[in-house]
């Protein structure tokens, strides 16, 4: 069995390692926070444009369907009365009927052509999303790895602290109880952040794979809808993970007792 001195030495080394990891995470976040938030803002702007495109698509679709209905209805209603009109009147009625039919046809064509994937490809936003997501994933992957190291260190500290508390030869049990509580709280926080980071990275990775597929060919309506939903969801997830990293930084500051300004 390890002596009290050895247990204290092990705990001290783990605490120093955790402090070092905490400092590394805070430095890493400070270095990348501005760019991460900039990426999120640019990405959310594209997401807003997608929402507008979606609203426009729905409006165009409804207008197209109404125009089709109006055109068909006008032709049906006009036909019985053309026999009682003068030649000029009949010609006007026919011309108006053709105009309405053209509007209806145009509306229908617009509905078919209202493809967000194609629009994004043409206006360059698809390429921009790919660039932003690729850069963002690279940053949060590195921060996820640091968070994982902190989590593993917390687990080891918690295990060693529990073992130390079971040793009646320890002189300052109260201090170890306090350390154990702080480590447990920090450990739970790192699990939350780590889980979210893994989820976001996985989602963005799948989005990039889907991008490669949907922009090679004309997207089906189902793929177009999936693309819209994925962009909107991932924009929210990107914002959330940056906010959680920020909270994590504050948790680490509180744990280490750092007095440095945010």
PDB file of C-alpha atoms in Angstrom:
ATOM      1  CA  UNK A   1       0.000   0.000   0.000  1.00  0.00           C
ATOM      2  CA  UNK A   2       1.261   3.451  -0.876  1.00  0.00           C
ATOM      3  CA  UNK A   3       2.289   5.656   2.017  1.00  0.00           C
ATOM      4  CA  UNK A   4       0.548   8.905   2.878  1.00  0.00           C
ATOM      5  CA  UNK A   5       3.531  10.805   1.503  1.00  0.00           C
ATOM      6  CA  UNK A   6       3.387   8.932  -1.781  1.00  0.00           C
ATOM      7  CA  UNK A   7      -0.357   9.571  -2.082  1.00  0.00           C
ATOM      8  CA  UNK A   8       0.183  13.267  -1.463  1.00  0.00           C
ATOM      9  CA  UNK A   9       2.935  13.314  -4.073  1.00  0.00           C
ATOM     10  CA  UNK A  10       0.733  11.605  -6.681  1.00  0.00           C
ATOM     11  CA  UNK A  11      -2.145  13.982  -6.006  1.00  0.00           C
ATOM     12  CA  UNK A  12       0.168  16.950  -6.209  1.00  0.00           C
ATOM     13  CA  UNK A  13       1.511  15.818  -9.589  1.00  0.00           C
ATOM     14  CA  UNK A  14      -2.004  15.293 -10.949  1.00  0.00           C
ATOM     15  CA  UNK A  15      -3.089  18.695  -9.678  1.00  0.00           C
ATOM     16  CA  UNK A  16      -0.105  20.300 -11.361  1.00  0.00           C
ATOM     17  CA  UNK A  17      -0.949  18.478 -14.590  1.00  0.00           C
ATOM     18  CA  UNK A  18      -4.573  19.614 -14.378  1.00  0.00           C
ATOM     19  CA  UNK A  19      -3.482  23.187 -13.739  1.00  0.00           C
ATOM     20  CA  UNK A  20      -1.173  23.006 -16.751  1.00  0.00           C
ATOM     21  CA  UNK A  21      -3.965  21.609 -18.925  1.00  0.00           C
ATOM     22  CA  UNK A  22      -6.347  24.281 -17.698  1.00  0.00           C
ATOM     23  CA  UNK A  23      -3.852  26.983 -18.587  1.00  0.00           C
ATOM     24  CA  UNK A  24      -3.353  25.405 -22.011  1.00  0.00           C
ATOM     25  CA  UNK A  25      -7.099  25.308 -22.668  1.00  0.00           C
ATOM     26  CA  UNK A  26      -7.580  28.933 -21.669  1.00  0.00           C
ATOM     27  CA  UNK A  27      -4.676  30.028 -23.865  1.00  0.00           C
ATOM     28  CA  UNK A  28      -6.010  27.960 -26.738  1.00  0.00           C
ATOM     29  CA  UNK A  29      -9.507  29.397 -26.408  1.00  0.00           C
ATOM     30  CA  UNK A  30      -8.249  32.981 -26.112  1.00  0.00           C
ATOM     31  CA  UNK A  31      -6.209  32.468 -29.273  1.00  0.00           C
ATOM     32  CA  UNK A  32      -9.124  31.048 -31.276  1.00  0.00           C
ATOM     33  CA  UNK A  33     -12.215  32.669 -29.762  1.00  0.00           C
ATOM     34  CA  UNK A  34     -12.274  35.711 -32.039  1.00  0.00           C
ATOM     35  CA  UNK A  35     -11.958  33.634 -35.196  1.00  0.00           C
ATOM     36  CA  UNK A  36     -14.471  31.048 -33.988  1.00  0.00           C
ATOM     37  CA  UNK A  37     -17.074  33.705 -33.299  1.00  0.00           C
ATOM     38  CA  UNK A  38     -16.324  35.339 -36.637  1.00  0.00           C
ATOM     39  CA  UNK A  39     -16.893  32.021 -38.391  1.00  0.00           C
ATOM     40  CA  UNK A  40     -20.149  31.547 -36.495  1.00  0.00           C
ATOM     41  CA  UNK A  41     -21.357  35.019 -37.511  1.00  0.00           C
ATOM     42  CA  UNK A  42     -20.523  34.387 -41.175  1.00  0.00           C
ATOM     43  CA  UNK A  43     -22.141  30.972 -41.036  1.00  0.00           C
ATOM     44  CA  UNK A  44     -25.276  32.299 -39.356  1.00  0.00           C
ATOM     45  CA  UNK A  45     -25.527  34.971 -42.041  1.00  0.00           C
ATOM     46  CA  UNK A  46     -25.609  32.218 -44.654  1.00  0.00           C
ATOM     47  CA  UNK A  47     -28.169  30.350 -42.542  1.00  0.00           C
ATOM     48  CA  UNK A  48     -30.336  33.489 -42.520  1.00  0.00           C
ATOM     49  CA  UNK A  49     -30.059  33.641 -46.302  1.00  0.00           C
ATOM     50  CA  UNK A  50     -31.130  29.991 -46.458  1.00  0.00           C
ATOM     51  CA  UNK A  51     -34.162  30.825 -44.324  1.00  0.00           C
ATOM     52  CA  UNK A  52     -35.037  33.633 -46.711  1.00  0.00           C
ATOM     53  CA  UNK A  53     -34.592  31.321 -49.689  1.00  0.00           C
ATOM     54  CA  UNK A  54     -36.804  28.765 -47.998  1.00  0.00           C
ATOM     55  CA  UNK A  55     -39.508  31.373 -47.364  1.00  0.00           C
ATOM     56  CA  UNK A  56     -39.239  32.567 -50.961  1.00  0.00           C
ATOM     57  CA  UNK A  57     -39.460  29.008 -52.234  1.00  0.00           C
ATOM     58  CA  UNK A  58     -42.624  28.399 -50.244  1.00  0.00           C
ATOM     59  CA  UNK A  59     -44.149  31.660 -51.491  1.00  0.00           C
ATOM     60  CA  UNK A  60     -43.249  30.920 -55.104  1.00  0.00           C
ATOM     61  CA  UNK A  61     -44.647  27.434 -54.790  1.00  0.00           C
ATOM     62  CA  UNK A  62     -47.968  28.747 -53.485  1.00  0.00           C
ATOM     63  CA  UNK A  63     -48.143  31.488 -56.120  1.00  0.00           C
ATOM     64  CA  UNK A  64     -47.366  28.960 -58.834  1.00  0.00           C
ATOM     65  CA  UNK A  65     -50.121  26.636 -57.674  1.00  0.00           C
ATOM     66  CA  UNK A  66     -52.616  29.493 -57.413  1.00  0.00           C
ATOM     67  CA  UNK A  67     -51.656  30.729 -60.876  1.00  0.00           C
ATOM     68  CA  UNK A  68     -52.175  27.268 -62.287  1.00  0.00           C
ATOM     69  CA  UNK A  69     -55.598  27.110 -60.681  1.00  0.00           C
ATOM     70  CA  UNK A  70     -56.566  30.594 -61.851  1.00  0.00           C
ATOM     71  CA  UNK A  71     -55.422  29.894 -65.399  1.00  0.00           C
ATOM     72  CA  UNK A  72     -57.377  26.684 -65.606  1.00  0.00           C
ATOM     73  CA  UNK A  73     -60.447  28.253 -64.035  1.00  0.00           C
ATOM     74  CA  UNK A  74     -60.380  31.261 -66.360  1.00  0.00           C
ATOM     75  CA  UNK A  75     -60.236  29.082 -69.449  1.00  0.00           C
ATOM     76  CA  UNK A  76     -63.157  26.988 -68.220  1.00  0.00           C
ATOM     77  CA  UNK A  77     -65.264  30.030 -67.378  1.00  0.00           C
ATOM     78  CA  UNK A  78     -64.412  31.954 -70.533  1.00  0.00           C
ATOM     79  CA  UNK A  79     -65.136  29.157 -72.983  1.00  0.00           C
ATOM     80  CA  UNK A  80     -68.960  29.082 -72.682  1.00  0.00           C
ATOM     81  CA  UNK A  81     -69.250  32.837 -73.256  1.00  0.00           C
ATOM     82  CA  UNK A  82     -66.990  33.287 -76.279  1.00  0.00           C
ATOM     83  CA  UNK A  83     -69.777  32.310 -78.602  1.00  0.00           C
ATOM     84  CA  UNK A  84     -71.878  35.281 -77.504  1.00  0.00           C
ATOM     85  CA  UNK A  85     -69.083  37.845 -77.869  1.00  0.00           C
ATOM     86  CA  UNK A  86     -68.091  39.883 -80.887  1.00  0.00           C
ATOM     87  CA  UNK A  87     -65.037  38.833 -82.817  1.00  0.00           C
ATOM     88  CA  UNK A  88     -63.034  41.552 -81.037  1.00  0.00           C
ATOM     89  CA  UNK A  89     -64.406  40.484 -77.669  1.00  0.00           C
ATOM     90  CA  UNK A  90     -63.598  36.871 -78.384  1.00  0.00           C
ATOM     91  CA  UNK A  91     -60.070  37.811 -79.425  1.00  0.00           C
ATOM     92  CA  UNK A  92     -59.536  39.815 -76.233  1.00  0.00           C
ATOM     93  CA  UNK A  93     -60.858  36.985 -74.129  1.00  0.00           C
ATOM     94  CA  UNK A  94     -58.572  34.550 -75.888  1.00  0.00           C
ATOM     95  CA  UNK A  95     -55.576  36.840 -75.406  1.00  0.00           C
ATOM     96  CA  UNK A  96     -56.296  37.293 -71.718  1.00  0.00           C
ATOM     97  CA  UNK A  97     -56.733  33.579 -71.367  1.00  0.00           C
ATOM     98  CA  UNK A  98     -53.354  33.000 -72.978  1.00  0.00           C
ATOM     99  CA  UNK A  99     -51.748  35.579 -70.676  1.00  0.00           C
ATOM    100  CA  UNK A 100     -53.147  33.936 -67.550  1.00  0.00           C
ATOM    101  CA  UNK A 101     -52.088  30.542 -68.832  1.00  0.00           C
ATOM    102  CA  UNK A 102     -48.577  31.913 -69.432  1.00  0.00           C
ATOM    103  CA  UNK A 103     -48.427  33.280 -65.867  1.00  0.00           C
ATOM    104  CA  UNK A 104     -49.589  29.946 -64.569  1.00  0.00           C
ATOM    105  CA  UNK A 105     -46.983  28.125 -66.622  1.00  0.00           C
ATOM    106  CA  UNK A 106     -44.302  30.562 -65.509  1.00  0.00           C
ATOM    107  CA  UNK A 107     -45.265  30.070 -61.880  1.00  0.00           C
ATOM    108  CA  UNK A 108     -45.065  26.341 -62.231  1.00  0.00           C
ATOM    109  CA  UNK A 109     -41.663  26.623 -63.885  1.00  0.00           C
ATOM    110  CA  UNK A 110     -40.437  28.847 -61.077  1.00  0.00           C
ATOM    111  CA  UNK A 111     -41.503  26.276 -58.505  1.00  0.00           C
ATOM    112  CA  UNK A 112     -39.541  23.573 -60.278  1.00  0.00           C
ATOM    113  CA  UNK A 113     -36.494  25.844 -60.506  1.00  0.00           C
ATOM    114  CA  UNK A 114     -36.644  27.028 -56.873  1.00  0.00           C
ATOM    115  CA  UNK A 115     -33.753  24.812 -55.695  1.00  0.00           C
ATOM    116  CA  UNK A 116     -31.733  26.114 -52.757  1.00  0.00           C
ATOM    117  CA  UNK A 117     -28.795  23.800 -53.425  1.00  0.00           C
ATOM    118  CA  UNK A 118     -28.483  25.166 -56.961  1.00  0.00           C
ATOM    119  CA  UNK A 119     -28.845  28.749 -55.732  1.00  0.00           C
ATOM    120  CA  UNK A 120     -26.103  28.253 -53.132  1.00  0.00           C
ATOM    121  CA  UNK A 121     -23.832  26.771 -55.751  1.00  0.00           C
ATOM    122  CA  UNK A 122     -24.398  29.671 -58.126  1.00  0.00           C
ATOM    123  CA  UNK A 123     -23.987  32.488 -55.578  1.00  0.00           C
ATOM    124  CA  UNK A 124     -20.882  30.956 -53.989  1.00  0.00           C
ATOM    125  CA  UNK A 125     -22.362  30.377 -50.527  1.00  0.00           C
ATOM    126  CA  UNK A 126     -21.932  26.601 -50.861  1.00  0.00           C
ATOM    127  CA  UNK A 127     -18.181  27.027 -51.296  1.00  0.00           C
ATOM    128  CA  UNK A 128     -18.108  29.494 -48.397  1.00  0.00           C
ATOM    129  CA  UNK A 129     -19.917  27.071 -46.092  1.00  0.00           C
ATOM    130  CA  UNK A 130     -17.422  24.350 -46.917  1.00  0.00           C
ATOM    131  CA  UNK A 131     -14.475  26.648 -46.157  1.00  0.00           C
ATOM    132  CA  UNK A 132     -15.989  27.892 -42.881  1.00  0.00           C
ATOM    133  CA  UNK A 133     -16.971  24.449 -41.639  1.00  0.00           C
ATOM    134  CA  UNK A 134     -13.589  22.930 -42.508  1.00  0.00           C
ATOM    135  CA  UNK A 135     -11.733  25.630 -40.570  1.00  0.00           C
ATOM    136  CA  UNK A 136     -14.147  25.490 -37.644  1.00  0.00           C
ATOM    137  CA  UNK A 137     -13.849  21.706 -37.353  1.00  0.00           C
ATOM    138  CA  UNK A 138     -10.060  21.950 -37.249  1.00  0.00           C
ATOM    139  CA  UNK A 139     -10.217  24.408 -34.335  1.00  0.00           C
ATOM    140  CA  UNK A 140     -12.764  22.549 -32.234  1.00  0.00           C
ATOM    141  CA  UNK A 141     -11.035  19.210 -32.876  1.00  0.00           C
ATOM    142  CA  UNK A 142      -7.918  20.581 -31.182  1.00  0.00           C
ATOM    143  CA  UNK A 143      -9.959  22.021 -28.314  1.00  0.00           C
ATOM    144  CA  UNK A 144     -11.846  18.753 -27.967  1.00  0.00           C
ATOM    145  CA  UNK A 145      -8.552  16.897 -27.548  1.00  0.00           C
ATOM    146  CA  UNK A 146      -7.490  19.320 -24.812  1.00  0.00           C
ATOM    147  CA  UNK A 147     -10.861  18.918 -23.090  1.00  0.00           C
ATOM    148  CA  UNK A 148     -10.437  15.146 -23.236  1.00  0.00           C
ATOM    149  CA  UNK A 149      -7.056  15.390 -21.510  1.00  0.00           C
ATOM    150  CA  UNK A 150      -8.592  17.532 -18.774  1.00  0.00           C
ATOM    151  CA  UNK A 151     -11.404  15.014 -18.350  1.00  0.00           C
ATOM    152  CA  UNK A 152      -8.990  12.081 -18.048  1.00  0.00           C
ATOM    153  CA  UNK A 153      -6.914  13.968 -15.487  1.00  0.00           C
ATOM    154  CA  UNK A 154     -10.062  14.751 -13.490  1.00  0.00           C
ATOM    155  CA  UNK A 155     -10.980  11.073 -13.464  1.00  0.00           C
ATOM    156  CA  UNK A 156      -7.543  10.085 -12.174  1.00  0.00           C
ATOM    157  CA  UNK A 157      -7.614  12.822  -9.537  1.00  0.00           C
ATOM    158  CA  UNK A 158     -11.053  11.753  -8.383  1.00  0.00           C
ATOM    159  CA  UNK A 159      -9.971   8.127  -8.085  1.00  0.00           C
ATOM    160  CA  UNK A 160      -6.799   9.021  -6.181  1.00  0.00           C
ATOM    161  CA  UNK A 161      -8.674  11.438  -3.923  1.00  0.00           C
ATOM    162  CA  UNK A 162     -11.210   8.775  -2.989  1.00  0.00           C
ATOM    163  CA  UNK A 163      -8.355   6.383  -2.180  1.00  0.00           C
ATOM    164  CA  UNK A 164      -6.629   9.069  -0.141  1.00  0.00           C
ATOM    165  CA  UNK A 165      -9.764   9.760   1.871  1.00  0.00           C
ATOM    166  CA  UNK A 166      -9.923   6.085   2.787  1.00  0.00           C
ATOM    167  CA  UNK A 167      -6.453   6.360   4.323  1.00  0.00           C
ATOM    168  CA  UNK A 168      -6.870   7.307   7.967  1.00  0.00           C
ATOM    169  CA  UNK A 169      -3.243   8.422   8.163  1.00  0.00           C
ATOM    170  CA  UNK A 170      -3.935  11.540   6.088  1.00  0.00           C
ATOM    171  CA  UNK A 171      -3.698  14.626   8.219  1.00  0.00           C
ATOM    172  CA  UNK A 172      -5.944  17.005   6.256  1.00  0.00           C
ATOM    173  CA  UNK A 173      -9.073  15.084   5.281  1.00  0.00           C
ATOM    174  CA  UNK A 174     -11.094  18.270   4.855  1.00  0.00           C
ATOM    175  CA  UNK A 175      -8.764  19.548   2.162  1.00  0.00           C
ATOM    176  CA  UNK A 176      -9.038  16.339   0.169  1.00  0.00           C
ATOM    177  CA  UNK A 177     -12.826  16.391   0.457  1.00  0.00           C
ATOM    178  CA  UNK A 178     -12.838  19.910  -0.934  1.00  0.00           C
ATOM    179  CA  UNK A 179     -10.484  18.916  -3.742  1.00  0.00           C
ATOM    180  CA  UNK A 180     -12.594  15.873  -4.545  1.00  0.00           C
ATOM    181  CA  UNK A 181     -15.745  17.993  -4.822  1.00  0.00           C
ATOM    182  CA  UNK A 182     -14.071  20.542  -7.116  1.00  0.00           C
ATOM    183  CA  UNK A 183     -12.620  17.806  -9.294  1.00  0.00           C
ATOM    184  CA  UNK A 184     -15.993  16.030  -9.529  1.00  0.00           C
ATOM    185  CA  UNK A 185     -17.754  19.240 -10.597  1.00  0.00           C
ATOM    186  CA  UNK A 186     -15.100  20.018 -13.182  1.00  0.00           C
ATOM    187  CA  UNK A 187     -15.198  16.444 -14.442  1.00  0.00           C
ATOM    188  CA  UNK A 188     -18.953  16.626 -15.038  1.00  0.00           C
ATOM    189  CA  UNK A 189     -18.523  19.894 -16.919  1.00  0.00           C
ATOM    190  CA  UNK A 190     -15.827  18.459 -19.159  1.00  0.00           C
ATOM    191  CA  UNK A 191     -18.044  15.467 -19.984  1.00  0.00           C
ATOM    192  CA  UNK A 192     -20.821  17.827 -21.099  1.00  0.00           C
ATOM    193  CA  UNK A 193     -18.478  19.902 -23.268  1.00  0.00           C
ATOM    194  CA  UNK A 194     -16.689  16.855 -24.641  1.00  0.00           C
ATOM    195  CA  UNK A 195     -19.969  15.167 -25.599  1.00  0.00           C
ATOM    196  CA  UNK A 196     -21.175  18.302 -27.351  1.00  0.00           C
ATOM    197  CA  UNK A 197     -17.863  18.782 -29.186  1.00  0.00           C
ATOM    198  CA  UNK A 198     -17.941  15.190 -30.470  1.00  0.00           C
ATOM    199  CA  UNK A 199     -21.572  15.620 -31.552  1.00  0.00           C
ATOM    200  CA  UNK A 200     -20.868  18.861 -33.416  1.00  0.00           C
ATOM    201  CA  UNK A 201     -17.776  17.483 -35.151  1.00  0.00           C
ATOM    202  CA  UNK A 202     -19.682  14.384 -36.239  1.00  0.00           C
ATOM    203  CA  UNK A 203     -22.598  16.477 -37.519  1.00  0.00           C
ATOM    204  CA  UNK A 204     -20.334  18.834 -39.463  1.00  0.00           C
ATOM    205  CA  UNK A 205     -18.362  15.937 -40.899  1.00  0.00           C
ATOM    206  CA  UNK A 206     -21.576  14.349 -42.194  1.00  0.00           C
ATOM    207  CA  UNK A 207     -22.653  17.725 -43.569  1.00  0.00           C
ATOM    208  CA  UNK A 208     -19.430  17.966 -45.579  1.00  0.00           C
ATOM    209  CA  UNK A 209     -19.945  14.449 -46.925  1.00  0.00           C
ATOM    210  CA  UNK A 210     -23.498  15.362 -47.922  1.00  0.00           C
ATOM    211  CA  UNK A 211     -22.230  18.562 -49.531  1.00  0.00           C
ATOM    212  CA  UNK A 212     -19.947  16.528 -51.757  1.00  0.00           C
ATOM    213  CA  UNK A 213     -22.923  14.485 -52.904  1.00  0.00           C
ATOM    214  CA  UNK A 214     -25.648  17.086 -53.296  1.00  0.00           C
ATOM    215  CA  UNK A 215     -23.548  19.577 -55.283  1.00  0.00           C
ATOM    216  CA  UNK A 216     -22.328  17.037 -57.812  1.00  0.00           C
ATOM    217  CA  UNK A 217     -25.812  16.531 -59.229  1.00  0.00           C
ATOM    218  CA  UNK A 218     -29.141  18.339 -59.171  1.00  0.00           C
ATOM    219  CA  UNK A 219     -30.576  17.916 -55.697  1.00  0.00           C
ATOM    220  CA  UNK A 220     -33.926  16.202 -55.267  1.00  0.00           C
ATOM    221  CA  UNK A 221     -36.595  18.059 -53.221  1.00  0.00           C
ATOM    222  CA  UNK A 222     -35.825  15.750 -50.300  1.00  0.00           C
ATOM    223  CA  UNK A 223     -32.087  16.448 -50.514  1.00  0.00           C
ATOM    224  CA  UNK A 224     -32.772  20.152 -50.841  1.00  0.00           C
ATOM    225  CA  UNK A 225     -34.827  20.059 -47.642  1.00  0.00           C
ATOM    226  CA  UNK A 226     -32.160  18.057 -45.849  1.00  0.00           C
ATOM    227  CA  UNK A 227     -29.531  20.565 -46.946  1.00  0.00           C
ATOM    228  CA  UNK A 228     -31.557  23.478 -45.572  1.00  0.00           C
ATOM    229  CA  UNK A 229     -32.215  21.714 -42.271  1.00  0.00           C
ATOM    230  CA  UNK A 230     -28.572  20.669 -41.880  1.00  0.00           C
ATOM    231  CA  UNK A 231     -27.253  24.190 -42.444  1.00  0.00           C
ATOM    232  CA  UNK A 232     -29.721  25.725 -39.990  1.00  0.00           C
ATOM    233  CA  UNK A 233     -29.036  23.088 -37.325  1.00  0.00           C
ATOM    234  CA  UNK A 234     -25.262  23.189 -37.682  1.00  0.00           C
ATOM    235  CA  UNK A 235     -25.234  26.998 -37.444  1.00  0.00           C
ATOM    236  CA  UNK A 236     -26.973  26.738 -34.064  1.00  0.00           C
ATOM    237  CA  UNK A 237     -24.624  23.955 -32.949  1.00  0.00           C
ATOM    238  CA  UNK A 238     -21.554  25.996 -33.838  1.00  0.00           C
ATOM    239  CA  UNK A 239     -22.818  28.884 -31.724  1.00  0.00           C
ATOM    240  CA  UNK A 240     -23.545  26.528 -28.816  1.00  0.00           C
ATOM    241  CA  UNK A 241     -20.122  24.875 -28.763  1.00  0.00           C
ATOM    242  CA  UNK A 242     -18.325  28.237 -28.729  1.00  0.00           C
ATOM    243  CA  UNK A 243     -20.483  29.365 -25.792  1.00  0.00           C
ATOM    244  CA  UNK A 244     -19.784  26.094 -23.973  1.00  0.00           C
ATOM    245  CA  UNK A 245     -16.033  26.444 -24.514  1.00  0.00           C
ATOM    246  CA  UNK A 246     -16.320  29.938 -23.020  1.00  0.00           C
ATOM    247  CA  UNK A 247     -18.118  28.533 -19.950  1.00  0.00           C
ATOM    248  CA  UNK A 248     -15.475  25.828 -19.714  1.00  0.00           C
ATOM    249  CA  UNK A 249     -12.768  28.454 -19.628  1.00  0.00           C
ATOM    250  CA  UNK A 250     -14.501  30.173 -16.705  1.00  0.00           C
ATOM    251  CA  UNK A 251     -14.906  26.844 -14.905  1.00  0.00           C
ATOM    252  CA  UNK A 252     -11.195  26.218 -15.239  1.00  0.00           C
ATOM    253  CA  UNK A 253     -10.399  29.693 -13.977  1.00  0.00           C
ATOM    254  CA  UNK A 254     -12.550  29.101 -10.918  1.00  0.00           C
ATOM    255  CA  UNK A 255     -10.962  25.714 -10.348  1.00  0.00           C
ATOM    256  CA  UNK A 256      -7.394  26.971 -10.498  1.00  0.00           C
ATOM    257  CA  UNK A 257      -8.217  30.161  -8.627  1.00  0.00           C
ATOM    258  CA  UNK A 258      -6.851  32.289 -11.471  1.00  0.00           C
ATOM    259  CA  UNK A 259      -7.299  36.034 -11.016  1.00  0.00           C
ATOM    260  CA  UNK A 260      -6.543  36.916 -14.608  1.00  0.00           C
ATOM    261  CA  UNK A 261      -9.117  38.924 -16.498  1.00  0.00           C
ATOM    262  CA  UNK A 262     -11.266  37.284 -19.165  1.00  0.00           C
TER     263      UNK A 262
END
